[in-house]
Amino acid sequence: MTTASDILYLDNNATTQVDPAVLEAMMPFLSQNYGNPSSGYRFGKLVNDALTKAREQVATVLGCEPGEVLFTSCGTESTNTAISSALQMDRDRQHIVTTRVEHSATLKTCEMLARKGQPVTWLGVDSNGRIDLQELERAVTDETAIVSIMWANNETGVMFPIEEAAAIVREKGAVFHTDAVQTIGKVPVNLRQTPMTFLSLSGHKLHAPKGVGALYVNRRTKFYPYLTGGGQEGGRRAGTENVASIVALGKACELASQHVAHESVEVRALRDEFENGILARVPGTQVNGDREHRLPNTASLAFPGVESEAMLLVLDQRGLCCSAGSACTTGQHEPSHVLRAMGFDDTRARSSLRFSFGRFNTRQDVARALEWVPAAVEKVRRVAVAA
Ligand code: PLP
């Protein structure tokens, strides 16, 4: 069996290792502090206090009020909640605007709504993976309910100009949601400077466990719950809270608030050393996406003459984890919809790999990857020529 000590983990956009400090913070809520936060006695109140603290910690990393944070089960639920709420706000506003490069949490939801007759406008991207703000401005009408645009792309790391996009949408009176699942914990954000209605985040991308997320809900907005039932989360999300994971998310956000500014510089240095090393060692390598406006941790690289699925197998034998397309679509062998939207043909899309760095990567990891990846490309190219 492969254990964590055997692997070289360069897939931090798929998920991250739970930080030991996060694990320590959540453990008491999986053992002795098992009360229900809705119970009125002190044993319940103690747990409810932990939720209050976690809400404050999430609010601090976002730069918003604690009352604007709603806990959910994942980034996908947050996004579904935002879209569903926006569509209930005004019967005369039913149009959705989104992009062709969203994560499936948004993409599939909007495709499903479109099949049911909801008008949806899909914004394209250029060959660097960037959106056109003028196209956005033209797309939003007085019938637009919601504009949902991701802050950073999970495959290429390209970051959209969310502050400008949010301002355009606000001017037009529509709801603005950003999927910030890949952004929070990787770069500093401050919602006090960015007027938006909703923002989605997910615990497992920032060193908390899987299965917990949050939705920022601007306090001035009308809100319609996605899950109805009990009065949890101030009546905004029914269901007994996943207390231990929420405490973990709070701790992970506290760590991010303290460390994201310098950590992003360190992670960028690792990513750049890796990327420049590969460009120097592997002839023909191309970087997918705008290198200037990009998450500091992500490198999406195309290796001409190489099938990414074959690369994944060879690298997996060494214990190196990275991904072809996004993890959520792995196994489907469809070329990445993001790279296709950037105008790349199937061959380039099928020869691309994503390497994503994080808090626990080291320079030794980069050194090993700079040995293994060029060797794997050479091996796969040799086999392709022989075949
Ligand atoms: N949005 C983006 C950009 C993602 O990368 C992911 C996960 O890969 C999600 C949404 C879904 O988050 P979750 O796994 O918490 O549902």
XYZ file of C-alpha atoms and ligand atoms in Angstrom:
403
model
C 0.000 0.000 0.000
C 1.240 3.500 -0.835
C 1.631 5.628 2.272
C 1.977 9.393 2.541
C 5.714 9.056 3.203
C 6.216 7.378 -0.212
C 4.571 10.094 -2.213
C 5.608 13.387 -3.712
C 2.377 15.331 -3.562
C 2.091 18.033 -6.230
C -1.696 18.045 -6.480
C -2.706 20.664 -3.934
C -5.485 22.003 -6.177
C -7.180 18.590 -5.916
C -6.985 18.553 -2.144
C -4.543 19.381 0.653
C -3.078 17.652 3.667
C -4.937 18.511 6.873
C -2.626 20.769 8.877
C -1.621 19.134 12.205
C -2.806 22.267 14.068
C -6.189 21.946 12.346
C -6.451 18.280 13.306
C -5.621 19.126 16.909
C -8.302 21.843 17.015
C -11.046 19.576 15.659
C -10.294 16.412 17.670
C -12.119 17.387 20.902
C -15.293 17.829 18.829
C -15.029 14.239 17.592
C -14.576 12.928 21.120
C -15.547 14.578 24.406
C -17.334 17.707 23.079
C -20.098 15.863 21.253
C -23.036 18.043 22.321
C -25.498 19.415 19.795
C -24.822 23.141 19.254
C -28.584 23.785 19.213
C -29.062 22.350 22.724
C -29.728 24.975 25.380
C -27.655 23.452 28.222
C -24.005 24.329 28.839
C -22.717 21.157 27.106
C -24.418 22.352 23.907
C -23.475 25.980 24.445
C -19.793 25.020 24.593
C -20.107 23.557 21.102
C -22.102 26.518 19.850
C -19.338 28.815 21.107
C -16.876 26.837 18.966
C -19.062 27.526 15.903
C -19.112 31.223 16.773
C -15.319 31.268 16.965
C -14.993 29.421 13.644
C -17.359 31.921 12.008
C -15.153 34.761 13.222
C -12.034 33.021 11.913
C -13.578 32.548 8.457
C -14.807 36.168 8.457
C -11.284 37.378 9.248
C -9.695 35.597 6.287
C -12.399 37.004 3.985
C -12.556 40.504 5.442
C -16.285 40.373 6.174
C -18.660 40.220 9.171
C -19.088 36.872 11.011
C -22.842 37.094 10.370
C -22.093 36.953 6.631
C -20.572 33.452 6.878
C -22.769 30.414 6.310
C -21.311 26.947 6.857
C -22.039 24.319 4.197
C -20.926 20.784 3.359
C -18.562 21.753 0.501
C -17.720 24.278 -2.185
C -20.240 22.662 -4.514
C -23.096 23.156 -2.053
C -22.075 26.799 -1.547
C -22.190 27.448 -5.288
C -25.529 25.674 -5.745
C -26.938 27.664 -2.835
C -25.802 30.995 -4.310
C -27.278 30.278 -7.736
C -30.517 28.891 -6.334
C -30.975 31.863 -3.998
C -30.316 34.416 -6.740
C -32.913 32.824 -9.011
C -35.576 33.205 -6.318
C -34.942 36.882 -5.607
C -36.823 38.430 -8.501
C -39.151 36.649 -10.933
C -38.235 39.154 -13.654
C -34.553 38.404 -13.354
C -33.891 34.819 -14.459
C -30.883 35.149 -16.758
C -27.545 33.638 -15.692
C -24.104 34.707 -16.863
C -21.099 32.466 -16.290
C -17.930 31.341 -18.063
C -16.973 28.296 -20.105
C -14.079 27.480 -17.777
C -15.906 27.102 -14.461
C -15.517 24.060 -12.237
C -18.263 21.486 -12.738
C -19.950 22.753 -9.544
C -21.058 25.790 -11.562
C -20.827 24.386 -15.081
C -23.066 21.357 -14.569
C -25.519 23.329 -12.440
C -25.920 25.972 -15.152
C -26.111 23.333 -17.896
C -28.883 21.600 -15.970
C -30.742 24.907 -15.519
C -30.287 25.694 -19.226
C -31.813 22.319 -20.112
C -34.814 23.297 -17.994
C -35.176 26.501 -20.023
C -33.222 29.031 -17.933
C -31.439 31.552 -20.202
C -27.664 31.225 -19.716
C -24.890 33.268 -21.341
C -21.480 31.582 -21.440
C -18.489 33.930 -21.506
C -15.447 32.697 -23.404
C -11.771 33.156 -22.596
C -8.762 34.036 -24.756
C -5.736 31.822 -25.345
C -4.277 32.992 -22.019
C -7.446 31.915 -20.212
C -8.562 35.513 -19.528
C -12.124 36.849 -19.742
C -13.053 40.077 -21.530
C -14.696 42.553 -19.149
C -16.393 44.364 -22.047
C -18.016 41.087 -23.074
C -19.166 40.695 -19.475
C -20.615 44.215 -19.464
C -22.512 43.511 -22.681
C -23.814 40.179 -21.368
C -25.450 41.545 -18.199
C -28.954 42.892 -18.805
C -31.784 44.059 -16.582
C -33.033 40.461 -16.692
C -29.803 39.015 -15.294
C -30.288 37.340 -11.942
C -26.728 36.241 -11.256
C -23.246 36.423 -12.679
C -21.087 33.548 -11.415
C -17.377 33.785 -12.224
C -14.607 31.839 -10.550
C -11.839 33.835 -8.892
C -9.072 31.428 -9.895
C -9.169 28.507 -12.278
C -8.468 25.116 -10.754
C -6.670 23.775 -13.837
C -4.505 26.670 -15.024
C -4.481 28.846 -11.892
C -5.450 31.873 -14.034
C -7.024 34.557 -11.855
C -9.881 36.637 -13.170
C -10.171 40.389 -12.389
C -12.891 39.749 -9.815
C -12.884 43.240 -8.278
C -13.621 44.820 -11.678
C -16.139 42.129 -12.646
C -18.005 42.521 -9.343
C -18.148 46.305 -9.788
C -19.589 45.974 -13.319
C -22.252 43.556 -12.123
C -23.201 45.671 -9.132
C -23.627 48.686 -11.398
C -26.166 46.618 -13.389
C -28.083 45.567 -10.282
C -27.478 41.810 -10.609
C -26.169 39.382 -8.010
C -22.465 38.523 -8.224
C -21.079 35.189 -7.030
C -17.490 34.078 -7.176
C -16.248 30.526 -6.763
C -13.175 31.252 -4.643
C -12.531 27.609 -3.768
C -9.010 27.779 -5.255
C -8.294 31.315 -4.063
C -8.863 31.361 -0.309
C -5.714 30.343 1.519
C -3.518 30.849 -1.552
C -3.622 34.654 -1.913
C -4.879 37.375 0.466
C -8.424 38.655 -0.212
C -10.458 41.427 1.357
C -14.181 41.567 0.695
C -14.406 45.030 2.260
C -12.782 46.251 -0.975
C -14.732 43.994 -3.313
C -18.475 44.478 -3.544
C -20.105 41.119 -4.161
C -23.139 39.153 -3.048
C -21.827 35.608 -2.643
C -18.470 33.832 -2.404
C -17.902 30.069 -2.142
C -14.983 28.388 -0.405
C -14.058 24.841 0.523
C -12.167 23.493 3.540
C -10.145 20.756 1.863
C -8.337 23.182 -0.427
C -6.831 25.030 2.533
C -5.682 22.285 4.885
C -9.027 21.515 6.569
C -10.824 18.187 5.964
C -13.038 17.302 3.027
C -16.774 17.802 3.370
C -16.958 21.294 4.814
C -17.299 24.652 3.098
C -18.682 28.111 3.561
C -20.716 30.651 1.658
C -20.227 34.363 2.169
C -23.629 36.048 1.983
C -23.550 39.836 1.839
C -25.654 41.064 4.763
C -27.618 43.449 2.522
C -28.876 40.706 0.251
C -32.120 38.752 0.288
C -31.393 35.081 0.874
C -33.341 31.907 0.127
C -32.094 28.709 1.812
C -31.093 25.758 -0.337
C -31.667 23.216 2.462
C -34.849 23.759 4.420
C -35.766 22.185 7.738
C -34.353 23.063 11.163
C -33.355 26.567 12.166
C -29.568 26.059 12.083
C -27.296 28.776 10.701
C -29.880 31.394 11.610
C -32.481 29.598 9.481
C -30.276 29.880 6.390
C -29.068 26.261 6.149
C -30.944 23.456 7.826
C -29.210 20.355 9.200
C -27.155 19.767 12.334
C -23.765 21.358 11.829
C -20.657 19.288 11.042
C -19.105 20.787 14.153
C -15.636 19.195 14.115
C -15.101 20.064 10.464
C -16.382 23.593 10.955
C -13.955 24.059 13.850
C -11.247 22.711 11.521
C -12.239 25.138 8.772
C -12.082 27.981 11.290
C -8.582 26.974 12.396
C -7.449 26.566 8.772
C -8.719 30.088 8.023
C -6.929 31.434 11.089
C -3.676 29.886 9.835
C -4.331 31.290 6.372
C -4.982 34.793 7.778
C -1.669 34.656 9.644
C 0.488 33.071 6.972
C -1.009 33.544 3.492
C 1.009 36.662 2.626
C 4.453 35.130 3.200
C 3.400 31.556 2.390
C 2.235 32.618 -1.075
C 5.711 34.062 -1.735
C 7.392 30.817 -0.620
C 5.033 28.607 -2.604
C 5.476 30.817 -5.680
C 9.255 30.382 -5.415
C 8.847 26.578 -5.406
C 6.416 26.642 -8.324
C 8.669 28.966 -10.341
C 11.788 26.910 -9.649
C 9.912 23.821 -10.824
C 8.347 25.468 -13.875
C 11.539 27.184 -15.046
C 13.467 23.965 -14.433
C 11.043 21.983 -16.586
C 11.058 24.604 -19.338
C 14.855 24.413 -19.384
C 15.030 20.592 -19.276
C 12.110 19.428 -21.421
C 12.227 20.714 -25.006
C 8.931 22.008 -26.372
C 7.158 22.471 -23.007
C 4.461 25.144 -23.046
C 2.808 26.889 -20.114
C -1.012 26.948 -20.248
C -2.532 30.213 -19.025
C -1.522 33.780 -18.288
C 1.738 33.547 -16.323
C 1.265 37.028 -14.889
C -2.266 36.711 -13.494
C -2.022 33.290 -11.940
C -2.231 31.595 -8.563
C 1.253 31.355 -7.074
C 1.040 27.571 -6.677
C -0.162 26.263 -10.055
C 1.734 25.182 -13.170
C -0.251 23.770 -16.076
C 2.225 22.447 -18.630
C 1.797 20.947 -22.099
C 4.392 18.377 -23.181
C 4.074 17.905 -26.956
C 4.222 14.292 -28.094
C 3.106 12.978 -24.715
C -0.243 11.564 -23.584
C -0.960 12.928 -20.104
C -2.637 9.662 -19.056
C 0.599 7.765 -19.833
C 2.587 10.397 -17.913
C 0.305 10.003 -14.913
C 0.946 6.245 -14.884
C 4.726 6.611 -15.110
C 4.802 9.347 -12.455
C 2.464 7.373 -10.208
C 4.954 4.495 -10.252
C 7.541 6.906 -8.799
C 4.970 8.162 -6.300
C 4.491 11.611 -7.829
C 0.883 12.853 -7.649
C -0.227 15.495 -10.136
C -3.204 15.650 -12.450
C -4.424 15.765 -16.007
C -7.341 18.151 -16.226
C -9.137 18.464 -12.904
C -9.411 15.595 -10.431
C -13.193 15.707 -10.590
C -13.143 14.720 -14.275
C -10.281 12.223 -14.094
C -11.297 8.827 -15.342
C -13.432 10.354 -18.067
C -10.529 10.891 -20.517
C -12.329 13.877 -22.013
C -9.883 16.637 -22.945
C -10.069 19.465 -20.434
C -12.947 21.863 -21.130
C -10.767 24.688 -19.795
C -7.931 24.105 -22.271
C -10.461 23.609 -25.067
C -12.120 26.929 -24.172
C -8.682 28.561 -24.447
C -8.660 27.449 -28.081
C -6.216 24.556 -27.726
C -6.798 21.447 -29.814
C -7.404 18.008 -28.298
C -3.751 17.053 -28.756
C -2.505 19.921 -26.594
C -5.280 19.429 -24.073
C -4.437 15.706 -23.869
C -0.730 16.382 -23.376
C -1.162 18.751 -20.426
C -0.490 18.120 -16.769
C -1.219 20.250 -13.721
C 1.284 20.500 -10.882
C 0.076 22.391 -7.813
C 2.265 23.197 -4.819
C 1.349 23.897 -1.212
C 2.391 24.621 2.358
C 4.042 21.255 2.911
C 6.170 21.130 -0.244
C 9.904 21.680 -0.004
C 12.862 22.441 -2.273
C 13.771 18.743 -2.083
C 10.352 17.989 -3.602
C 11.151 20.352 -6.467
C 14.553 18.717 -6.964
C 12.988 15.239 -7.127
C 10.242 16.426 -9.481
C 12.883 17.994 -11.738
C 14.495 14.559 -12.058
C 11.348 12.483 -12.411
C 9.192 14.593 -14.738
C 11.798 15.019 -17.543
C 12.647 11.293 -17.268
C 8.942 10.419 -17.523
C 8.488 12.648 -20.601
C 11.480 11.000 -22.238
C 10.157 7.524 -21.463
C 6.653 8.264 -22.773
C 8.048 9.935 -25.893
C 10.326 6.917 -26.551
C 7.384 4.521 -26.254
C 5.247 6.744 -28.537
C 7.991 6.774 -31.223
C 8.508 2.994 -30.970
C 4.764 2.284 -31.231
N -14.770 24.990 -7.379
C -13.486 24.798 -7.705
C -12.771 25.848 -8.482
C -12.830 23.618 -7.349
O -11.562 23.431 -7.694
C -13.559 22.640 -6.622
C -12.919 21.352 -6.250
O -12.042 20.857 -6.950
C -14.888 22.909 -6.280
C -15.475 24.086 -6.684
C -15.713 21.926 -5.506
O -15.395 21.984 -4.149
P -15.876 20.789 -3.189
O -15.005 19.630 -3.517
O -15.649 21.280 -1.807
O -17.300 20.564 -3.482
